[in-house]
Amino acid sequence: MAFRDRDDKRQNKGEKFQSFSRPKIQATRTSASGKIFIDYKDTETLKKMISNNGKILSRKRTGATAMEQRMLAQAVKRARFIGLLPYIASAV
């Protein structure tokens, strides 16, 4: 009985499954020549592409294409190396 009641409540709310997806964030830019790139100096956008622990989010989470995800990973790694982004989350 309890399982049925729970399923009925979910259907009444209009949601069947729990959703963990974030809104897709646009990190790519286009240059004057029409080339797509991701700027490693744009730390505000890159911070949105990193999890709370400091991991780079997957394509499924970011909504990036394969080429954009490779560019994103390279930009995050460059920003980390220069010191613009942390490698890990702040320790308590």
CSV table of C-alpha atoms in Angstrom, one decimal:
chain,number,residue,atom,x,y,z
A,1,MET,CA,0.0,0.0,0.0
A,2,ALA,CA,2.8,2.4,0.9
A,3,PHE,CA,4.5,2.0,-2.5
A,4,ARG,CA,1.3,2.8,-4.3
A,5,ASP,CA,0.7,6.0,-2.3
A,6,ARG,CA,4.2,7.2,-3.0
A,7,ASP,CA,3.8,6.6,-6.8
A,8,ASP,CA,0.5,8.4,-6.8
A,9,LYS,CA,2.1,11.4,-5.1
A,10,ARG,CA,4.8,11.5,-7.6
A,11,GLN,CA,2.4,11.4,-10.5
A,12,ASN,CA,0.3,14.1,-9.0
A,13,LYS,CA,3.4,16.3,-8.8
A,14,GLY,CA,4.1,15.7,-12.5
A,15,GLU,CA,7.5,14.0,-11.9
A,16,LYS,CA,8.2,10.3,-12.2
A,17,PHE,CA,12.0,10.3,-11.6
A,18,GLN,CA,14.3,12.4,-9.6
A,19,SER,CA,16.4,14.8,-11.7
A,20,PHE,CA,19.9,15.7,-10.9
A,21,SER,CA,20.7,17.6,-14.1
A,22,ARG,CA,21.9,21.1,-14.0
A,23,PRO,CA,20.9,23.7,-16.6
A,24,LYS,CA,23.3,23.6,-19.5
A,25,ILE,CA,26.0,26.3,-19.3
A,26,GLN,CA,27.5,27.8,-22.5
A,27,ALA,CA,31.3,28.0,-22.1
A,28,THR,CA,32.3,28.3,-25.7
A,29,ARG,CA,32.9,31.5,-27.6
A,30,THR,CA,33.5,32.2,-31.2
A,31,SER,CA,36.3,34.4,-32.5
A,32,ALA,CA,36.0,36.9,-35.4
A,33,SER,CA,37.3,34.2,-37.7
A,34,GLY,CA,34.5,31.9,-36.6
A,35,LYS,CA,36.7,29.5,-34.6
A,36,ILE,CA,35.2,28.1,-31.4
A,37,PHE,CA,37.3,28.4,-28.2
A,38,ILE,CA,37.1,28.3,-24.4
A,39,ASP,CA,39.2,30.9,-22.6
A,40,TYR,CA,41.2,29.6,-19.6
A,41,LYS,CA,41.2,33.1,-18.1
A,42,ASP,CA,37.4,33.2,-17.7
A,43,THR,CA,37.4,31.6,-14.3
A,44,GLU,CA,33.8,32.4,-13.4
A,45,THR,CA,32.5,30.2,-16.3
A,46,LEU,CA,35.1,27.5,-15.6
A,47,LYS,CA,34.1,27.3,-11.9
A,48,LYS,CA,30.6,26.3,-13.0
A,49,MET,CA,32.1,23.4,-14.9
A,50,ILE,CA,33.8,22.0,-11.8
A,51,SER,CA,32.2,20.0,-9.1
A,52,ASN,CA,32.3,20.9,-5.4
A,53,ASN,CA,35.3,18.6,-4.9
A,54,GLY,CA,37.2,20.1,-7.8
A,55,LYS,CA,36.5,17.5,-10.5
A,56,ILE,CA,35.7,18.5,-14.1
A,57,LEU,CA,32.1,17.7,-14.8
A,58,SER,CA,31.1,15.2,-17.5
A,59,ARG,CA,29.7,16.0,-20.9
A,60,LYS,CA,26.3,14.8,-19.6
A,61,ARG,CA,26.3,17.5,-16.9
A,62,THR,CA,27.9,20.3,-18.9
A,63,GLY,CA,26.0,19.7,-22.2
A,64,ALA,CA,29.2,20.1,-24.2
A,65,THR,CA,30.1,18.3,-27.4
A,66,ALA,CA,33.2,16.1,-27.5
A,67,MET,CA,35.4,18.8,-29.0
A,68,GLU,CA,34.1,21.4,-26.5
A,69,GLN,CA,34.7,19.0,-23.6
A,70,ARG,CA,38.3,18.4,-24.6
A,71,MET,CA,38.8,22.2,-24.9
A,72,LEU,CA,37.1,22.7,-21.5
A,73,ALA,CA,39.4,20.1,-19.8
A,74,GLN,CA,42.5,21.7,-21.3
A,75,ALA,CA,41.3,25.2,-20.2
A,76,VAL,CA,40.7,24.0,-16.7
A,77,LYS,CA,44.1,22.3,-16.5
A,78,ARG,CA,45.8,25.5,-17.8
A,79,ALA,CA,43.9,27.7,-15.3
A,80,ARG,CA,44.9,25.3,-12.5
A,81,PHE,CA,48.6,25.3,-13.5
A,82,ILE,CA,48.7,29.1,-13.6
A,83,GLY,CA,46.9,29.3,-10.3
A,84,LEU,CA,43.6,30.8,-11.3
A,85,LEU,CA,41.6,27.7,-10.2
A,86,PRO,CA,42.3,25.3,-7.3
A,87,TYR,CA,43.2,21.7,-7.9
A,88,ILE,CA,41.0,20.5,-5.0
A,89,ALA,CA,38.2,21.9,-2.9
A,90,SER,CA,39.3,23.9,0.2
A,91,ALA,CA,40.2,21.6,3.1
A,92,VAL,CA,38.4,22.1,6.3
